[in-house]
Amino acid sequence: MTAVDPALKATSTTCPYCGVGCGVLATPDGSGGAAISGDPSHPANLGRLCSKGSALGETLGLEDRLLYPMIRCSSGAMEQIAWSDALDHVAHRFAHIVARDGPGAVAFYLSGQLLTEDYYVANKLMKGFIGSANVDTNSRLCMASSVAGHRRAFGADTVPGLYEDLDQADLLILVGSNAAWCHPVLYQRMIANKQRRGARMVVIDPRKTDTSEDADLFLGVKPGSDTALFSGLLVYLADNELIDRDYIARYTAGFDEALVRARAIAGSVAATALATGLSEQDVAAFFQMFAATPRVVTLYSQGVNQSAQGTDKVNAILNCHLATGRIGKIGASPFSLTGQPNAMGGREVGGLANQLAAHMNFTPPDIDRVRRFWKAPRIATHEGLKAVQMFEAIGRGEIKALWVMGTNPAVSLPDADAARDALKKLELLVISENVLSNDTVGAGAHVLLPALAWGEKSGTVTNSERRISRQRAFLAAPGEARPDWWIIGEVAKRLGFGAAFDYKSAAAIFREHAALSSFENNGSRDFDIGALSSVSDEGFDGMSPILWPFRFGDIEPSERFFSGGDFFTNDRKGRFVAPERPVLRTETHEGRPLRLNTGRIRDQWHTMTRTGMSPRLGAHLPEPFIEVHPDDAARYGLADGSFARVTTDHGQCTLRVVVSPRQQRGMLFAPIHWSEANSSSARVGSLVAPFTDPFSGQPEAKATPASIAPYEYVFCGFVLSRKPLKLPDHAWWARATVNGGLGYLIADNADLKGWSSWLRSVAGEELAEYSDFGGGVYRAASFAGDAIETCLFLGPARDAGDWGIVKELFAAGPLADDQRRMLLSGKPAQGLASTGPVVCACFGVGRTTICDAIAAGSRSAAEIGLKLKAGTNCGSCIPELKRLIAQSGTDHDHGKLVAAS
Amino acid sequence: MSESLVIVGNGMAAARLVDELAKVALGRFAIAVIGAEPRLAYNRVLLSSVLAGETASHEIELKPANWWRDRGVTLKYGCAVDEIDVGRRELKIASEESITFSKLVLAIGSSPLRLNVPGVDLPGVHTFRDSRDVDLLLTLAAAKKRVVVVGGGLLGLEAAYGLAKAGAPVTLVHLMDRLMERQLDAPAGALLKSLVEKKGINVLLNASTSRILGQSRVEGVELADGRCIEADAVILAAGIRPNTALARDAGIPVNRGVVVDDHLQTGADGIFALGECAEHRGICYGLVEPAYEQARVLAQHLAGRKAAYPGSVVATNLKVSGVGVFSAGEFMGTDRSEAIVLGDFRRGVYKKLVIEDGRLTGAVLVGDTTDALWYLELIRKRENIVGLRKDMMFGRPPATLAVAA
């Protein structure tokens, strides 16, 4: 968190990371940066920010920005081009391909990072005017199962709960959610409830996470067995007459069929235990807790969604809430935690291939209504291809032109190598981006269009509780970057649709979006913000965070859904859905004996194009890793801190091994954030199976059959550099931003003398060098004046040392003589102690410092906070602080996640 | 009456021997020290500092006159010994009386080598050995005379540095491809060259002096490759030769130096030699440290204690032209050795540690000699350094400091 000078004017905006949608106050410093703090008046966070949000100020640099349109010229190189020429080219090529091959040959791939207005215009152009529904979004990888589950149960994609329910609940059930890392601000709200009101917490996850540290009950289910657990719960509730017969009778349909199916899946506590791999006691304890606690919120996230049975999992959960009438009530509701800042906004505009617009679908009345509203005679009349299928169609050559906006599918899609190869087949790949290079750009973009980034763009986003907030600009547009909606509108005009895309501002688009939401609605659709359809430009600028629905004529938004029924199905009744017996889409076998789970880490976001710019965020877990249970580690010969090659039917990665009892036996876990742009062999998307849920189209990203084998590196080390470097092809590497430049963690088997030559080739001949080739050590640095310019440390893999001190010297700028004297020792010069790897990213507090405080008597996270500030901002390191306290006095150190950090 | 012990030579070895004797055998000998130089014994190593104006001439005296007096030493300086009569156990002093001795110690040092080239006897050709030379060189420098120093060893470098510092334009010519080749490896020599050049000294390597030019006095130096360097003076610093004439004339066995055994005794009973004039196990040391070790052993031996000199691990540890230079042991390495090297030439630092069989066997340090003594101790003790290897380049670990303390 950066200090804010109260004399400077702060802009209130929202954080661009997860779906919590925290309010942020950004105070520009006048030179391209900004001080960042939490907005105390925003209802999502009330002033709190997590580590990622706190570090937003470190991500505003323009070093890697795409600042003007570029086009691939005949030589194959990308060259700058005028906006008008770029737009003409895109429009001309799209028109040509549509004319030749029909509208099904083109597609848009959008992003939960886009603002609602951008999303709206893109969706309108493709579905309404080009006439194809091949508009999908990275939300498909994130939220699609929740959307499908909601629509099956509620008749609409409605999130019934509100954040205040998390404050009011007596039981919080987190299913497939590491909220402590992925939604830290909401998680801290839940912890506060636990502390203040004594709410209990159940965490259901195959993997022990920092979220499970605070759980009253942790249920380490077998992967993919959530449906069985909640089916068992439904049976238990019914058999013990703990259901709300009245609610079921008055407001719902399908209970009996659902119960029959649930009984077939998990008809008793014992059957549930068997199906989920849990103990009967734990299952019974969970059932009793749920049954005995009217105020229960069940939160679910990627562990539920990213599954080929994700939609059924969602419905299995919703069934239990419908059966007890615990929905849309204070402190009682199911609650989908969205992953992205505007996944909800994307869903509202209909930016998914199986939605049309404004929570309307591809039904004849909806199509007719939207056609009339948009005056769009060529409107698409059937669903388009969902992400995975879209890229398969690209791979088959059926889709010939793709426009990617604000996302990096070459990294994030399952079977990412295939996705990347597919991109190379396109006749036209247009990418609207902030960054000059990423894996998707590298996969053969033909046109790059510079879009505004966070801090520059202006519009709205919707968070997980249906709250629409303004995201506001506080920085001038750099270079020739433009709003996405402007870019799309300009192409639309050139395609001949000028009348429908003549927008002068984001406000104008928002008004049209609001008007569509209420168009012929009359309460028939959940999403209605008609009250905002005539908001003035000034009113839009000053708009406070507001919940939907906010129907035309309402003075206040109505806040809750479904406590009194009134669902959005034809008969206005909620639906119990009978799920299929849960079976993972793949099976393990001798060659692939393990299952690979994937997910986020605390301080990084998606493919790191933004969080990767922050030195603070890069410090927590700087290396891509694979977490393995100790028994599996022993079985496959893996040592903590060594390397392993992980192989699936789809790809291969080489990752640092973290042996952890928090991992389930037979399961592996790898973070998703690394790509070709920042690592040599850690693009985990390439490992993930592309099998999808039949309803949501969401891929099963958390259970890919995999094998693992040790991979030996003789040497490990790092490079620090002021500028990006091309590392030798033989080296394993992962890049992190450090103060003052870039850090590359490396491992290698090549001759150390070769590294000396390599360093000379990138840093010049004048090096300070330390070599003990016989001892396997080579370290060297080049200088600009008295400051380190480039620095390389390599040593025996088992004893590679710490880069903390060298990083400090690198960041320090000009070195004093004694610092330079000791630099290549990797040891502190006098008075310069290493603080160890960063645990608290907000205040940059290292593990050594924390352990020292513990040794000096701090016995709780709060005491550490008083002393060091650690854990007092976002709190996401508190579980780690507790672990360190628990570990103190023992030699065991499983908090040591990354050996070379 | 005490037994008479005469020390010929009044240099650093003699002073140390008196000091050691006073510790272990005070009063046992009636000691006389006879030296050719007309002053109290001084620290010859610091002559270059005097030349450079960093130290005053009187400040380099090793001991004040009363120190000698307190130890009962009869000091005769400014007296050259002409002859030793081994049979009569008597010394002949120039134009003077004779002195008898019971025990005799030769500590008569060495002399600069004179090149065997035409013109070497011209006026203006000097050497750099004693304090009279320093006075002469200071006069040259004060007159801004162009000086060529022949020899890129320690002595030549010190002369060149002192002259340059005192204001003379100096060219240093050296036969070999690097400076101080007997103490430094190639990178160390190269670094030293660049550091010396920064002091304003022009350095020519692979430069063989073929003649000294001039009719009535020095006008220049001609090199074998035909190059000529104009000069008003030439300083010969191309090496030293042990002073052996006195011993040889007395029939005492002499090789390159005066041959001594492990008790520093020459071929003649009761006659000893130490320091630069002595040759022990085939080695003539040109450094002060072995002389001091020899003095300690000899004092013990003369005191009747069991002591033997096994030879020295040669170490150079000094400032050359203001730059710390250290070298010791098998610093060039062997087929079986490994090297740890630290070079930061911009910072003026080069360090190499040579390791064989898990022991430190040699070291070269230029520019940063902080840990020189620790390395020397490790080399001498032949301890296993496997546990130290990782960090030893960067200084003595606190644990070993504690042990040392």
mmCIF file of C-alpha atoms in Angstrom, chain B residues 23-302:
data_model
loop_
_atom_site.group_PDB
_atom_site.id
_atom_site.type_symbol
_atom_site.label_atom_id
_atom_site.label_comp_id
_atom_site.label_asym_id
_atom_site.label_seq_id
_atom_site.Cartn_x
_atom_site.Cartn_y
_atom_site.Cartn_z
ATOM 1 C CA LYS B 23 64.507 -13.063 23.816
ATOM 2 C CA VAL B 24 66.070 -16.499 24.154
ATOM 3 C CA ALA B 25 69.686 -15.978 25.136
ATOM 4 C CA LEU B 26 70.104 -12.528 26.628
ATOM 5 C CA GLY B 27 73.634 -12.121 27.985
ATOM 6 C CA ARG B 28 74.891 -15.380 26.605
ATOM 7 C CA PHE B 29 76.750 -13.680 23.773
ATOM 8 C CA ALA B 30 78.767 -10.530 23.494
ATOM 9 C CA ILE B 31 77.320 -9.356 20.234
ATOM 10 C CA ALA B 32 78.963 -7.102 17.705
ATOM 11 C CA VAL B 33 77.203 -5.963 14.558
ATOM 12 C CA ILE B 34 79.346 -4.679 11.749
ATOM 13 C CA GLY B 35 77.623 -3.019 8.792
ATOM 14 C CA ALA B 36 78.794 -1.290 5.686
ATOM 15 C CA GLU B 37 75.986 1.229 5.436
ATOM 16 C CA PRO B 38 76.652 4.376 7.411
ATOM 17 C CA ARG B 39 73.463 4.372 9.474
ATOM 18 C CA LEU B 40 71.372 2.374 11.885
ATOM 19 C CA ALA B 41 69.604 -0.631 10.437
ATOM 20 C CA TYR B 42 66.508 0.383 8.548
ATOM 21 C CA ASN B 43 63.548 -1.195 6.888
ATOM 22 C CA ARG B 44 64.713 -1.641 3.323
ATOM 23 C CA VAL B 45 61.192 -2.503 2.196
ATOM 24 C CA LEU B 46 60.183 1.069 2.955
ATOM 25 C CA LEU B 47 62.834 2.673 0.776
ATOM 26 C CA SER B 48 60.294 3.006 -1.983
ATOM 27 C CA SER B 49 58.003 4.856 0.417
ATOM 28 C CA VAL B 50 60.825 7.219 1.147
ATOM 29 C CA LEU B 51 61.388 7.632 -2.549
ATOM 30 C CA ALA B 52 57.691 8.263 -3.035
ATOM 31 C CA GLY B 53 57.742 10.881 -0.327
ATOM 32 C CA GLU B 54 55.333 8.911 1.792
ATOM 33 C CA THR B 55 57.798 8.308 4.606
ATOM 34 C CA ALA B 56 60.711 10.311 5.893
ATOM 35 C CA SER B 57 64.117 8.653 5.712
ATOM 36 C CA HIS B 58 64.671 8.695 9.474
ATOM 37 C CA GLU B 59 61.325 7.089 10.107
ATOM 38 C CA ILE B 60 62.332 3.815 8.546
ATOM 39 C CA GLU B 61 64.983 2.986 11.142
ATOM 40 C CA LEU B 62 64.154 -0.381 12.622
ATOM 41 C CA LYS B 63 65.321 0.332 16.154
ATOM 42 C CA PRO B 64 66.690 3.405 17.883
ATOM 43 C CA ALA B 65 70.304 3.495 19.026
ATOM 44 C CA ASN B 66 69.384 2.854 22.672
ATOM 45 C CA TRP B 67 67.596 -0.348 21.710
ATOM 46 C CA TRP B 68 70.901 -1.751 20.503
ATOM 47 C CA ARG B 69 72.671 -0.379 23.523
ATOM 48 C CA ASP B 70 70.157 -1.894 25.914
ATOM 49 C CA ARG B 71 70.905 -5.279 24.407
ATOM 50 C CA GLY B 72 74.606 -4.837 24.882
ATOM 51 C CA VAL B 73 75.338 -4.830 21.202
ATOM 52 C CA THR B 74 78.516 -3.277 19.902
ATOM 53 C CA LEU B 75 77.444 -1.500 16.739
ATOM 54 C CA LYS B 76 79.959 -0.693 14.075
ATOM 55 C CA TYR B 77 78.339 0.756 10.994
ATOM 56 C CA GLY B 78 79.999 2.283 8.021
ATOM 57 C CA CYS B 79 82.627 -0.466 8.283
ATOM 58 C CA ALA B 80 83.132 -3.000 5.543
ATOM 59 C CA VAL B 81 84.522 -6.405 6.478
ATOM 60 C CA ASP B 82 87.283 -7.310 4.084
ATOM 61 C CA GLU B 83 88.131 -10.804 5.087
ATOM 62 C CA ILE B 84 87.211 -13.716 7.277
ATOM 63 C CA ASP B 85 89.973 -15.847 8.661
ATOM 64 C CA VAL B 86 88.129 -19.013 9.471
ATOM 65 C CA GLY B 87 91.072 -20.743 11.079
ATOM 66 C CA ARG B 88 91.912 -17.859 13.399
ATOM 67 C CA ARG B 89 88.308 -16.981 13.894
ATOM 68 C CA GLU B 90 89.029 -13.408 13.063
ATOM 69 C CA LEU B 91 87.564 -10.705 10.812
ATOM 70 C CA LYS B 92 89.530 -8.018 9.048
ATOM 71 C CA ILE B 93 87.780 -4.711 8.864
ATOM 72 C CA ALA B 94 88.728 -2.230 6.169
ATOM 73 C CA SER B 95 91.782 -0.178 7.115
ATOM 74 C CA GLU B 96 91.273 -1.101 10.702
ATOM 75 C CA GLU B 97 91.833 -3.658 13.294
ATOM 76 C CA SER B 98 90.724 -7.218 13.379
ATOM 77 C CA ILE B 99 87.973 -8.603 15.462
ATOM 78 C CA THR B 100 87.885 -12.106 16.777
ATOM 79 C CA PHE B 101 84.766 -14.133 17.084
ATOM 80 C CA SER B 102 83.600 -17.327 18.570
ATOM 81 C CA LYS B 103 80.471 -17.472 16.438
ATOM 82 C CA LEU B 104 79.991 -15.575 13.206
ATOM 83 C CA VAL B 105 76.793 -14.791 11.353
ATOM 84 C CA LEU B 106 76.787 -13.536 7.802
ATOM 85 C CA ALA B 107 73.813 -11.307 7.098
ATOM 86 C CA ILE B 108 75.328 -9.455 4.228
ATOM 87 C CA GLY B 109 72.366 -9.341 1.864
ATOM 88 C CA SER B 110 72.523 -9.044 -1.867
ATOM 89 C CA SER B 111 73.438 -6.610 -4.595
ATOM 90 C CA PRO B 112 71.631 -5.483 -7.686
ATOM 91 C CA LEU B 113 72.465 -7.378 -10.837
ATOM 92 C CA ARG B 114 74.193 -5.268 -13.394
ATOM 93 C CA LEU B 115 73.157 -5.935 -16.954
ATOM 94 C CA ASN B 116 75.772 -7.209 -19.285
ATOM 95 C CA VAL B 117 75.060 -4.723 -22.071
ATOM 96 C CA PRO B 118 77.092 -1.969 -23.678
ATOM 97 C CA GLY B 119 76.860 1.345 -21.902
ATOM 98 C CA VAL B 120 76.050 -0.088 -18.513
ATOM 99 C CA ASP B 121 78.936 1.766 -16.959
ATOM 100 C CA LEU B 122 77.948 5.168 -18.300
ATOM 101 C CA PRO B 123 77.352 7.914 -15.781
ATOM 102 C CA GLY B 124 73.644 8.128 -15.097
ATOM 103 C CA VAL B 125 73.182 4.378 -14.727
ATOM 104 C CA HIS B 126 72.104 3.639 -11.174
ATOM 105 C CA THR B 127 70.740 0.933 -8.983
ATOM 106 C CA PHE B 128 68.109 1.008 -6.270
ATOM 107 C CA ARG B 129 69.254 -0.830 -3.227
ATOM 108 C CA ASP B 130 70.007 1.377 -0.277
ATOM 109 C CA SER B 131 69.266 4.756 1.174
ATOM 110 C CA ARG B 132 72.080 6.403 -0.710
ATOM 111 C CA ASP B 133 70.402 5.288 -3.951
ATOM 112 C CA VAL B 134 67.192 6.829 -2.724
ATOM 113 C CA ASP B 135 68.866 10.181 -2.176
ATOM 114 C CA LEU B 136 70.261 10.034 -5.689
ATOM 115 C CA LEU B 137 66.954 9.121 -7.251
ATOM 116 C CA LEU B 138 65.224 11.926 -5.398
ATOM 117 C CA THR B 139 67.675 14.326 -6.930
ATOM 118 C CA LEU B 140 66.880 12.960 -10.396
ATOM 119 C CA ALA B 141 63.174 13.260 -9.821
ATOM 120 C CA ALA B 142 63.443 16.766 -8.483
ATOM 121 C CA ALA B 143 65.209 17.726 -11.709
ATOM 122 C CA LYS B 144 62.413 16.074 -13.741
ATOM 123 C CA LYS B 145 64.915 13.823 -15.412
ATOM 124 C CA ARG B 146 63.545 11.267 -17.821
ATOM 125 C CA VAL B 147 64.201 7.906 -16.231
ATOM 126 C CA VAL B 148 64.109 4.402 -17.655
ATOM 127 C CA VAL B 149 63.779 1.691 -15.062
ATOM 128 C CA VAL B 150 64.995 -1.680 -16.285
ATOM 129 C CA GLY B 151 63.200 -4.553 -14.602
ATOM 130 C CA GLY B 152 59.538 -5.120 -13.850
ATOM 131 C CA GLY B 153 59.988 -7.004 -10.636
ATOM 132 C CA LEU B 154 59.232 -5.661 -7.219
ATOM 133 C CA LEU B 155 62.330 -3.510 -7.015
ATOM 134 C CA GLY B 156 61.863 -1.972 -10.444
ATOM 135 C CA LEU B 157 58.224 -1.231 -9.804
ATOM 136 C CA GLU B 158 59.003 0.423 -6.520
ATOM 137 C CA ALA B 159 61.723 2.523 -8.064
ATOM 138 C CA ALA B 160 59.442 3.492 -10.930
ATOM 139 C CA TYR B 161 56.586 4.340 -8.600
ATOM 140 C CA GLY B 162 58.754 6.383 -6.310
ATOM 141 C CA LEU B 163 60.303 8.293 -9.174
ATOM 142 C CA ALA B 164 56.972 8.947 -10.828
ATOM 143 C CA LYS B 165 55.470 10.064 -7.564
ATOM 144 C CA ALA B 166 58.448 12.344 -7.017
ATOM 145 C CA GLY B 167 57.798 13.907 -10.397
ATOM 146 C CA ALA B 168 60.032 12.171 -12.913
ATOM 147 C CA PRO B 169 58.705 10.919 -16.256
ATOM 148 C CA VAL B 170 59.282 7.181 -15.976
ATOM 149 C CA THR B 171 59.357 4.340 -18.451
ATOM 150 C CA LEU B 172 59.635 0.856 -17.083
ATOM 151 C CA VAL B 173 61.018 -1.784 -19.418
ATOM 152 C CA HIS B 174 60.607 -5.430 -18.591
ATOM 153 C CA LEU B 175 61.984 -8.452 -20.342
ATOM 154 C CA MET B 176 58.986 -10.711 -19.619
ATOM 155 C CA ASP B 177 55.419 -10.660 -20.826
ATOM 156 C CA ARG B 178 54.071 -9.553 -17.462
ATOM 157 C CA LEU B 179 55.180 -7.657 -14.407
ATOM 158 C CA MET B 180 56.444 -9.548 -11.352
ATOM 159 C CA GLU B 181 56.201 -12.811 -13.236
ATOM 160 C CA ARG B 182 57.715 -14.735 -10.360
ATOM 161 C CA GLN B 183 55.010 -13.570 -7.988
ATOM 162 C CA LEU B 184 52.000 -13.029 -10.251
ATOM 163 C CA ASP B 185 50.035 -14.947 -12.837
ATOM 164 C CA ALA B 186 49.039 -13.336 -16.112
ATOM 165 C CA PRO B 187 45.759 -11.648 -15.044
ATOM 166 C CA ALA B 188 47.338 -10.345 -11.866
ATOM 167 C CA GLY B 189 50.283 -9.026 -13.847
ATOM 168 C CA ALA B 190 47.944 -7.399 -16.339
ATOM 169 C CA LEU B 191 45.926 -5.756 -13.576
ATOM 170 C CA LEU B 192 49.067 -4.542 -11.878
ATOM 171 C CA LYS B 193 50.265 -3.108 -15.181
ATOM 172 C CA SER B 194 47.044 -1.176 -15.653
ATOM 173 C CA LEU B 195 47.189 0.090 -12.064
ATOM 174 C CA VAL B 196 50.831 1.108 -12.466
ATOM 175 C CA GLU B 197 50.047 2.844 -15.727
ATOM 176 C CA LYS B 198 47.346 4.812 -13.931
ATOM 177 C CA LYS B 199 50.130 6.229 -11.762
ATOM 178 C CA GLY B 200 51.663 7.726 -14.892
ATOM 179 C CA ILE B 201 54.323 5.080 -15.506
ATOM 180 C CA ASN B 202 54.860 4.004 -19.072
ATOM 181 C CA VAL B 203 55.275 0.202 -19.058
ATOM 182 C CA LEU B 204 56.925 -1.745 -21.896
ATOM 183 C CA LEU B 205 56.703 -5.526 -21.724
ATOM 184 C CA ASN B 206 58.683 -8.082 -23.745
ATOM 185 C CA ALA B 207 61.304 -5.370 -23.809
ATOM 186 C CA SER B 208 64.864 -6.654 -23.804
ATOM 187 C CA THR B 209 67.458 -3.969 -23.169
ATOM 188 C CA SER B 210 70.225 -4.370 -25.724
ATOM 189 C CA ARG B 211 72.322 -1.317 -24.938
ATOM 190 C CA ILE B 212 72.422 1.862 -23.009
ATOM 191 C CA LEU B 213 72.990 4.774 -25.328
ATOM 192 C CA GLY B 214 75.141 7.809 -24.710
ATOM 193 C CA GLN B 215 78.597 9.191 -25.239
ATOM 194 C CA SER B 216 79.678 10.686 -21.961
ATOM 195 C CA ARG B 217 76.546 9.887 -20.018
ATOM 196 C CA VAL B 218 73.216 8.186 -20.446
ATOM 197 C CA GLU B 219 71.113 9.469 -23.340
ATOM 198 C CA GLY B 220 68.716 6.592 -23.836
ATOM 199 C CA VAL B 221 68.038 2.891 -23.906
ATOM 200 C CA GLU B 222 67.896 0.722 -26.997
ATOM 201 C CA LEU B 223 65.748 -2.376 -26.992
ATOM 202 C CA ALA B 224 66.392 -5.600 -28.871
ATOM 203 C CA ASP B 225 63.493 -4.880 -31.195
ATOM 204 C CA GLY B 226 65.159 -1.612 -32.222
ATOM 205 C CA ARG B 227 63.030 0.771 -30.213
ATOM 206 C CA CYS B 228 64.912 3.568 -28.469
ATOM 207 C CA ILE B 229 63.765 5.367 -25.355
ATOM 208 C CA GLU B 230 65.346 8.689 -24.564
ATOM 209 C CA ALA B 231 66.480 8.973 -20.994
ATOM 210 C CA ASP B 232 68.578 11.087 -18.680
ATOM 211 C CA ALA B 233 69.058 8.238 -16.260
ATOM 212 C CA VAL B 234 68.683 4.481 -16.142
ATOM 213 C CA ILE B 235 67.891 2.529 -13.017
ATOM 214 C CA LEU B 236 68.896 -1.099 -13.131
ATOM 215 C CA ALA B 237 66.475 -3.205 -11.158
ATOM 216 C CA ALA B 238 66.674 -6.452 -13.046
ATOM 217 C CA GLY B 239 67.328 -8.677 -10.074
ATOM 218 C CA ILE B 240 69.652 -9.261 -7.167
ATOM 219 C CA ARG B 241 72.600 -11.508 -6.517
ATOM 220 C CA PRO B 242 73.475 -12.766 -3.039
ATOM 221 C CA ASN B 243 76.645 -11.253 -1.662
ATOM 222 C CA THR B 244 78.972 -14.248 -1.449
ATOM 223 C CA ALA B 245 82.435 -12.911 -2.121
ATOM 224 C CA LEU B 246 83.409 -12.599 1.526
ATOM 225 C CA ALA B 247 82.459 -16.200 2.238
ATOM 226 C CA ARG B 248 83.885 -17.597 -0.944
ATOM 227 C CA ASP B 249 87.215 -15.875 -0.302
ATOM 228 C CA ALA B 250 87.254 -17.420 3.142
ATOM 229 C CA GLY B 251 86.796 -20.858 1.694
ATOM 230 C CA ILE B 252 83.272 -21.235 2.961
ATOM 231 C CA PRO B 253 81.189 -23.287 0.512
ATOM 232 C CA VAL B 254 79.141 -21.081 -1.760
ATOM 233 C CA ASN B 255 76.763 -21.891 -4.516
ATOM 234 C CA ARG B 256 74.476 -19.095 -5.697
ATOM 235 C CA GLY B 257 74.406 -17.999 -2.095
ATOM 236 C CA VAL B 258 76.296 -19.003 1.004
ATOM 237 C CA VAL B 259 75.204 -22.576 1.510
ATOM 238 C CA VAL B 260 73.606 -23.264 4.894
ATOM 239 C CA ASP B 261 72.018 -26.279 6.553
ATOM 240 C CA ASP B 262 68.796 -26.426 8.542
ATOM 241 C CA HIS B 263 70.556 -24.721 11.437
ATOM 242 C CA LEU B 264 71.678 -21.945 9.120
ATOM 243 C CA GLN B 265 75.246 -23.102 9.569
ATOM 244 C CA THR B 266 77.614 -22.737 6.653
ATOM 245 C CA GLY B 267 80.213 -25.285 5.691
ATOM 246 C CA ALA B 268 82.425 -23.754 8.372
ATOM 247 C CA ASP B 269 81.831 -24.706 11.965
ATOM 248 C CA GLY B 270 80.343 -21.901 14.058
ATOM 249 C CA ILE B 271 79.817 -19.682 11.016
ATOM 250 C CA PHE B 272 76.246 -19.073 9.992
ATOM 251 C CA ALA B 273 74.482 -17.169 7.291
ATOM 252 C CA LEU B 274 70.912 -15.922 6.875
ATOM 253 C CA GLY B 275 68.825 -13.611 4.809
ATOM 254 C CA GLU B 276 69.382 -12.781 1.182
ATOM 255 C CA CYS B 277 73.006 -13.928 1.159
ATOM 256 C CA ALA B 278 72.157 -17.455 2.261
ATOM 257 C CA GLU B 279 71.171 -20.437 0.177
ATOM 258 C CA HIS B 280 69.106 -23.039 1.974
ATOM 259 C CA ARG B 281 68.173 -26.291 0.278
ATOM 260 C CA GLY B 282 69.046 -24.670 -3.023
ATOM 261 C CA ILE B 283 66.891 -21.613 -2.489
ATOM 262 C CA CYS B 284 68.042 -18.031 -2.115
ATOM 263 C CA TYR B 285 65.165 -16.071 -0.715
ATOM 264 C CA GLY B 286 64.962 -12.454 -1.757
ATOM 265 C CA LEU B 287 62.347 -11.508 0.772
ATOM 266 C CA VAL B 288 62.310 -10.409 4.357
ATOM 267 C CA GLU B 289 59.914 -12.982 5.727
ATOM 268 C CA PRO B 290 62.216 -16.015 5.261
ATOM 269 C CA ALA B 291 65.051 -13.972 6.751
ATOM 270 C CA TYR B 292 62.947 -13.406 9.860
ATOM 271 C CA GLU B 293 62.053 -17.071 10.106
ATOM 272 C CA GLN B 294 65.685 -17.933 9.732
ATOM 273 C CA ALA B 295 66.621 -15.410 12.431
ATOM 274 C CA ARG B 296 64.204 -17.051 14.827
ATOM 275 C CA VAL B 297 65.578 -20.530 14.163
ATOM 276 C CA LEU B 298 69.155 -19.383 14.335
ATOM 277 C CA ALA B 299 68.596 -17.589 17.634
ATOM 278 C CA GLN B 300 67.061 -20.757 19.083
ATOM 279 C CA HIS B 301 69.912 -22.815 17.779
ATOM 280 C CA LEU B 302 72.520 -20.444 19.169
#
